[in-house]
């Protein structure tokens, strides 16, 4: 069977479009969740914050302005079918070019710098690119513009293997409690349990691609997600930390076996703007 | 919830003392943008005995790095960054005359104490509503450190910037109050 060809220009165009869209409008899932939370929010300042979030989405769409001035570190998850032949520029270059064009043409803030000198790279590259080889002849691209405020609230912890389910749950809730208003609640929370130190973090981050309102196909994890969501929303942090019951819109869990000596747990927090989009080529 | 309170810059001690944690505020006048590296540079200038690149008395610092202005716009999206990163640099600025900070998120005990001591105020702008907030900006000018790009120090003239009082000069903290309720 001949491999299906996908040109690098298609990758670049797709990445560009995904970042332009993600940065300038709320996802339908988030918009619906905020609208649903509004009448249930008991805190007047919390309701005020939720109303402003919706109004901001309208203005951003209308004026093609970014939802947030922090247009994020560009993160791309690519699932490349093993029957695909990528032609043209190297894959990573094609992705970087899409990021570069989106941030230039969208008038997005270049938010990437050298970690030590703090010198800005000026075009928001390099992106963080994760590639997975999967069956089939398609390429799935997911683009996430990840803000620094919410990213700084994340954590990777090597827990004691004996900590158990309760230990893990308490830890996740505690990470969100300590973050408080800093990551711009209402947040979504991705949790990676198991694997190894880097895989837990990757699972937690990738879990944030799930739509708010989606149900985990594993019934026991679905139940656990519901319990964590309820515990987090009982903290009282509320929208923007102004108090109330809308602290978290969704918890997404990903679990994988790990070493008998280890229990890696990563918690990745996403702000209410939750900017991500995906496409299948 | 009290009605929205209108305040203007430069901020006076009396204006700050009239505010309470949880009040909604509408701020008009000039604010100075500065974030991480700019704070370090401003404090280094103060330590050398030099002045600040803006009138310090009653100044309000906005922890913000705006997006570039699209053609025909005064400014791109603009909103607050998380404030705790500026905590180590905030007390010297308050001592120099700064009276207000706009950001988001919790402050250190030392900053909260200094807010009391200097009759200042810490105000939250809502995070993630930067398209909306950009419409409050009527003028935008770089004052210092242009090489910092989006982190340069700017003077923004704002009209009716919507804010919420987090730390008032009476020692109240909105984020703590809502948790203990």
PDB file of C-alpha atoms in Angstrom, chain B:
ATOM      1  CA  UNK B   1     -21.840  44.140  47.471  1.00  0.00           C
ATOM      2  CA  UNK B   2     -21.277  47.905  47.587  1.00  0.00           C
ATOM      3  CA  UNK B   3     -21.816  49.958  44.414  1.00  0.00           C
ATOM      4  CA  UNK B   4     -18.771  50.389  42.178  1.00  0.00           C
ATOM      5  CA  UNK B   5     -16.360  53.003  43.600  1.00  0.00           C
ATOM      6  CA  UNK B   6     -14.638  55.408  41.212  1.00  0.00           C
ATOM      7  CA  UNK B   7     -10.988  56.202  41.928  1.00  0.00           C
ATOM      8  CA  UNK B   8      -8.344  58.141  40.019  1.00  0.00           C
ATOM      9  CA  UNK B   9      -4.558  58.245  39.873  1.00  0.00           C
ATOM     10  CA  UNK B  10      -2.346  59.454  41.458  1.00  0.00           C
ATOM     11  CA  UNK B  11      -3.847  57.532  44.375  1.00  0.00           C
ATOM     12  CA  UNK B  12      -4.010  59.234  47.760  1.00  0.00           C
ATOM     13  CA  UNK B  13      -3.727  57.535  51.135  1.00  0.00           C
ATOM     14  CA  UNK B  14      -7.240  58.751  51.916  1.00  0.00           C
ATOM     15  CA  UNK B  15      -8.623  57.146  48.752  1.00  0.00           C
ATOM     16  CA  UNK B  16      -6.963  53.845  49.666  1.00  0.00           C
ATOM     17  CA  UNK B  17      -8.313  54.002  53.216  1.00  0.00           C
ATOM     18  CA  UNK B  18     -11.846  54.430  51.866  1.00  0.00           C
ATOM     19  CA  UNK B  19     -11.624  51.021  50.176  1.00  0.00           C
ATOM     20  CA  UNK B  20     -12.440  47.610  51.620  1.00  0.00           C
ATOM     21  CA  UNK B  21     -11.506  44.139  50.401  1.00  0.00           C
ATOM     22  CA  UNK B  22     -14.255  42.940  48.061  1.00  0.00           C
ATOM     23  CA  UNK B  23     -15.178  46.412  46.773  1.00  0.00           C
ATOM     24  CA  UNK B  24     -15.513  46.789  43.031  1.00  0.00           C
ATOM     25  CA  UNK B  25     -13.523  49.746  41.762  1.00  0.00           C
ATOM     26  CA  UNK B  26     -13.479  51.684  38.498  1.00  0.00           C
ATOM     27  CA  UNK B  27     -10.053  53.269  38.028  1.00  0.00           C
ATOM     28  CA  UNK B  28      -9.200  56.134  35.696  1.00  0.00           C
ATOM     29  CA  UNK B  29      -5.888  57.893  35.048  1.00  0.00           C
ATOM     30  CA  UNK B  30      -2.353  56.721  34.378  1.00  0.00           C
ATOM     31  CA  UNK B  31      -1.021  53.305  35.391  1.00  0.00           C
ATOM     32  CA  UNK B  32       2.524  52.003  34.915  1.00  0.00           C
ATOM     33  CA  UNK B  33       3.039  48.519  33.504  1.00  0.00           C
ATOM     34  CA  UNK B  34       5.916  46.526  34.965  1.00  0.00           C
ATOM     35  CA  UNK B  35       6.457  42.823  35.498  1.00  0.00           C
ATOM     36  CA  UNK B  36       9.252  40.436  36.438  1.00  0.00           C
ATOM     37  CA  UNK B  37      12.501  41.747  34.950  1.00  0.00           C
ATOM     38  CA  UNK B  38      11.324  45.371  34.996  1.00  0.00           C
ATOM     39  CA  UNK B  39      10.736  45.058  38.751  1.00  0.00           C
ATOM     40  CA  UNK B  40      14.254  43.822  39.281  1.00  0.00           C
ATOM     41  CA  UNK B  41      15.627  46.736  37.230  1.00  0.00           C
ATOM     42  CA  UNK B  42      13.449  49.335  39.014  1.00  0.00           C
ATOM     43  CA  UNK B  43      14.603  48.078  42.416  1.00  0.00           C
ATOM     44  CA  UNK B  44      18.233  48.057  41.303  1.00  0.00           C
ATOM     45  CA  UNK B  45      17.816  51.696  40.219  1.00  0.00           C
ATOM     46  CA  UNK B  46      16.330  52.583  43.626  1.00  0.00           C
ATOM     47  CA  UNK B  47      19.195  50.784  45.398  1.00  0.00           C
ATOM     48  CA  UNK B  48      21.685  52.881  43.424  1.00  0.00           C
ATOM     49  CA  UNK B  49      19.897  56.001  44.627  1.00  0.00           C
ATOM     50  CA  UNK B  50      18.416  56.756  41.210  1.00  0.00           C
ATOM     51  CA  UNK B  51      14.822  57.788  40.612  1.00  0.00           C
ATOM     52  CA  UNK B  52      12.109  55.792  38.920  1.00  0.00           C
ATOM     53  CA  UNK B  53      11.218  56.441  35.253  1.00  0.00           C
ATOM     54  CA  UNK B  54       7.795  57.740  36.377  1.00  0.00           C
ATOM     55  CA  UNK B  55       6.506  59.988  39.179  1.00  0.00           C
ATOM     56  CA  UNK B  56       6.455  57.626  42.152  1.00  0.00           C
ATOM     57  CA  UNK B  57       4.100  59.498  44.481  1.00  0.00           C
ATOM     58  CA  UNK B  58       0.670  57.869  44.307  1.00  0.00           C
ATOM     59  CA  UNK B  59       1.647  55.747  41.322  1.00  0.00           C
ATOM     60  CA  UNK B  60      -0.241  52.573  40.443  1.00  0.00           C
ATOM     61  CA  UNK B  61       1.716  49.686  38.969  1.00  0.00           C
ATOM     62  CA  UNK B  62      -0.097  47.252  36.678  1.00  0.00           C
ATOM     63  CA  UNK B  63       1.563  43.831  36.453  1.00  0.00           C
ATOM     64  CA  UNK B  64       0.991  43.456  32.735  1.00  0.00           C
ATOM     65  CA  UNK B  65       2.741  42.689  29.475  1.00  0.00           C
ATOM     66  CA  UNK B  66       0.299  43.556  26.699  1.00  0.00           C
ATOM     67  CA  UNK B  67      -0.012  42.011  23.254  1.00  0.00           C
ATOM     68  CA  UNK B  68       1.202  44.109  20.312  1.00  0.00           C
ATOM     69  CA  UNK B  69      -1.421  46.582  19.072  1.00  0.00           C
ATOM     70  CA  UNK B  70      -3.099  45.418  15.857  1.00  0.00           C
ATOM     71  CA  UNK B  71      -3.305  48.158  13.171  1.00  0.00           C
ATOM     72  CA  UNK B  72      -5.863  50.768  14.236  1.00  0.00           C
ATOM     73  CA  UNK B  73      -5.803  49.753  17.913  1.00  0.00           C
ATOM     74  CA  UNK B  74      -4.200  51.723  20.770  1.00  0.00           C
ATOM     75  CA  UNK B  75      -3.067  48.500  22.431  1.00  0.00           C
ATOM     76  CA  UNK B  76      -3.485  44.761  22.040  1.00  0.00           C
ATOM     77  CA  UNK B  77      -5.024  42.510  24.658  1.00  0.00           C
ATOM     78  CA  UNK B  78      -3.908  43.588  28.124  1.00  0.00           C
ATOM     79  CA  UNK B  79      -4.524  42.086  31.542  1.00  0.00           C
ATOM     80  CA  UNK B  80      -2.882  41.099  34.802  1.00  0.00           C
ATOM     81  CA  UNK B  81      -0.164  38.546  35.367  1.00  0.00           C
ATOM     82  CA  UNK B  82       0.184  36.607  38.632  1.00  0.00           C
ATOM     83  CA  UNK B  83       1.405  38.981  41.331  1.00  0.00           C
ATOM     84  CA  UNK B  84       3.430  36.840  43.760  1.00  0.00           C
ATOM     85  CA  UNK B  85       6.435  36.956  41.432  1.00  0.00           C
ATOM     86  CA  UNK B  86       6.680  40.690  42.130  1.00  0.00           C
ATOM     87  CA  UNK B  87       6.454  40.247  45.937  1.00  0.00           C
ATOM     88  CA  UNK B  88      10.237  40.443  46.544  1.00  0.00           C
ATOM     89  CA  UNK B  89      10.361  43.834  44.769  1.00  0.00           C
ATOM     90  CA  UNK B  90       7.159  45.427  46.027  1.00  0.00           C
ATOM     91  CA  UNK B  91       8.161  46.812  49.425  1.00  0.00           C
ATOM     92  CA  UNK B  92      10.948  49.104  48.047  1.00  0.00           C
ATOM     93  CA  UNK B  93       8.496  50.482  45.488  1.00  0.00           C
ATOM     94  CA  UNK B  94       5.882  51.201  48.169  1.00  0.00           C
ATOM     95  CA  UNK B  95       8.599  52.949  50.209  1.00  0.00           C
ATOM     96  CA  UNK B  96       9.395  55.067  47.130  1.00  0.00           C
ATOM     97  CA  UNK B  97       5.789  56.305  46.969  1.00  0.00           C
ATOM     98  CA  UNK B  98       3.910  53.768  44.864  1.00  0.00           C
ATOM     99  CA  UNK B  99       0.438  53.412  46.345  1.00  0.00           C
ATOM    100  CA  UNK B 100      -1.383  50.810  44.272  1.00  0.00           C
ATOM    101  CA  UNK B 101      -0.725  47.543  42.514  1.00  0.00           C
ATOM    102  CA  UNK B 102      -2.947  45.826  39.960  1.00  0.00           C
ATOM    103  CA  UNK B 103      -2.463  42.106  39.387  1.00  0.00           C
ATOM    104  CA  UNK B 104      -4.070  38.796  40.181  1.00  0.00           C
ATOM    105  CA  UNK B 105      -3.487  36.229  42.892  1.00  0.00           C
ATOM    106  CA  UNK B 106      -2.178  36.135  46.433  1.00  0.00           C
ATOM    107  CA  UNK B 107       0.480  38.397  47.981  1.00  0.00           C
ATOM    108  CA  UNK B 108       3.102  37.594  50.604  1.00  0.00           C
ATOM    109  CA  UNK B 109       2.729  38.480  54.278  1.00  0.00           C
ATOM    110  CA  UNK B 110       5.476  41.110  53.881  1.00  0.00           C
ATOM    111  CA  UNK B 111       3.631  42.828  51.020  1.00  0.00           C
ATOM    112  CA  UNK B 112       0.313  42.783  52.902  1.00  0.00           C
ATOM    113  CA  UNK B 113       2.016  44.348  55.919  1.00  0.00           C
ATOM    114  CA  UNK B 114       3.621  47.035  53.745  1.00  0.00           C
ATOM    115  CA  UNK B 115       0.228  47.815  52.172  1.00  0.00           C
ATOM    116  CA  UNK B 116      -1.047  48.586  55.682  1.00  0.00           C
ATOM    117  CA  UNK B 117       2.024  50.582  56.636  1.00  0.00           C
ATOM    118  CA  UNK B 118       1.926  52.781  53.518  1.00  0.00           C
ATOM    119  CA  UNK B 119      -1.877  53.117  53.263  1.00  0.00           C
ATOM    120  CA  UNK B 120      -1.760  51.488  49.856  1.00  0.00           C
ATOM    121  CA  UNK B 121      -4.020  49.026  48.067  1.00  0.00           C
ATOM    122  CA  UNK B 122      -3.731  45.847  46.009  1.00  0.00           C
ATOM    123  CA  UNK B 123      -6.362  45.503  43.323  1.00  0.00           C
ATOM    124  CA  UNK B 124      -7.228  42.482  41.197  1.00  0.00           C
ATOM    125  CA  UNK B 125      -7.979  42.839  37.546  1.00  0.00           C
ATOM    126  CA  UNK B 126      -9.737  39.754  36.234  1.00  0.00           C
ATOM    127  CA  UNK B 127      -7.370  37.357  34.529  1.00  0.00           C
ATOM    128  CA  UNK B 128      -8.198  36.140  31.063  1.00  0.00           C
ATOM    129  CA  UNK B 129     -10.460  39.024  30.010  1.00  0.00           C
ATOM    130  CA  UNK B 130      -7.762  41.000  28.254  1.00  0.00           C
ATOM    131  CA  UNK B 131      -9.766  41.768  25.102  1.00  0.00           C
ATOM    132  CA  UNK B 132     -12.360  43.515  27.277  1.00  0.00           C
ATOM    133  CA  UNK B 133      -9.775  45.342  29.418  1.00  0.00           C
ATOM    134  CA  UNK B 134      -7.908  46.624  26.345  1.00  0.00           C
ATOM    135  CA  UNK B 135     -10.926  48.794  25.538  1.00  0.00           C
ATOM    136  CA  UNK B 136     -10.301  50.796  28.752  1.00  0.00           C
ATOM    137  CA  UNK B 137      -6.899  51.997  27.488  1.00  0.00           C
ATOM    138  CA  UNK B 138      -6.901  55.418  25.815  1.00  0.00           C
ATOM    139  CA  UNK B 139      -3.116  56.020  25.601  1.00  0.00           C
ATOM    140  CA  UNK B 140      -0.104  53.703  25.516  1.00  0.00           C
ATOM    141  CA  UNK B 141       3.521  54.852  25.675  1.00  0.00           C
ATOM    142  CA  UNK B 142       6.828  53.093  26.486  1.00  0.00           C
ATOM    143  CA  UNK B 143       8.660  54.803  29.383  1.00  0.00           C
ATOM    144  CA  UNK B 144      11.643  52.529  29.985  1.00  0.00           C
ATOM    145  CA  UNK B 145      13.424  49.294  29.066  1.00  0.00           C
ATOM    146  CA  UNK B 146      12.110  49.022  25.474  1.00  0.00           C
ATOM    147  CA  UNK B 147      14.525  46.127  24.930  1.00  0.00           C
ATOM    148  CA  UNK B 148      12.337  44.039  27.252  1.00  0.00           C
ATOM    149  CA  UNK B 149       9.743  43.914  24.461  1.00  0.00           C
ATOM    150  CA  UNK B 150       6.363  42.923  25.926  1.00  0.00           C
ATOM    151  CA  UNK B 151       7.861  43.405  29.405  1.00  0.00           C
ATOM    152  CA  UNK B 152       8.837  47.068  28.848  1.00  0.00           C
ATOM    153  CA  UNK B 153       7.658  49.699  31.334  1.00  0.00           C
ATOM    154  CA  UNK B 154       4.717  51.586  29.821  1.00  0.00           C
ATOM    155  CA  UNK B 155       2.402  54.373  30.841  1.00  0.00           C
ATOM    156  CA  UNK B 156      -1.172  53.428  30.050  1.00  0.00           C
ATOM    157  CA  UNK B 157      -3.944  55.962  30.387  1.00  0.00           C
ATOM    158  CA  UNK B 158      -7.084  54.078  31.343  1.00  0.00           C
ATOM    159  CA  UNK B 159     -10.735  54.989  31.681  1.00  0.00           C
ATOM    160  CA  UNK B 160     -12.998  52.984  33.986  1.00  0.00           C
ATOM    161  CA  UNK B 161     -10.721  49.979  34.388  1.00  0.00           C
ATOM    162  CA  UNK B 162     -12.839  47.415  36.320  1.00  0.00           C
ATOM    163  CA  UNK B 163     -11.009  46.092  39.404  1.00  0.00           C
ATOM    164  CA  UNK B 164     -11.708  44.388  42.718  1.00  0.00           C
ATOM    165  CA  UNK B 165     -10.002  45.296  46.014  1.00  0.00           C
ATOM    166  CA  UNK B 166      -8.062  42.305  47.361  1.00  0.00           C
ATOM    167  CA  UNK B 167      -5.822  43.840  50.065  1.00  0.00           C
ATOM    168  CA  UNK B 168      -6.998  47.074  51.698  1.00  0.00           C
ATOM    169  CA  UNK B 169      -4.849  49.181  54.075  1.00  0.00           C
ATOM    170  CA  UNK B 170      -6.887  47.859  57.025  1.00  0.00           C
ATOM    171  CA  UNK B 171      -5.313  44.419  56.716  1.00  0.00           C
ATOM    172  CA  UNK B 172      -8.257  42.690  55.022  1.00  0.00           C
ATOM    173  CA  UNK B 173      -7.595  40.061  52.338  1.00  0.00           C
ATOM    174  CA  UNK B 174     -10.458  39.146  49.998  1.00  0.00           C
ATOM    175  CA  UNK B 175      -8.967  35.753  49.067  1.00  0.00           C
ATOM    176  CA  UNK B 176      -8.776  34.760  52.746  1.00  0.00           C
ATOM    177  CA  UNK B 177     -12.164  36.220  53.628  1.00  0.00           C
ATOM    178  CA  UNK B 178     -14.009  34.132  51.058  1.00  0.00           C
ATOM    179  CA  UNK B 179     -12.377  30.906  52.252  1.00  0.00           C
ATOM    180  CA  UNK B 180     -13.274  31.431  55.903  1.00  0.00           C
ATOM    181  CA  UNK B 181     -16.937  32.106  55.138  1.00  0.00           C
TER     182      UNK B 181
END
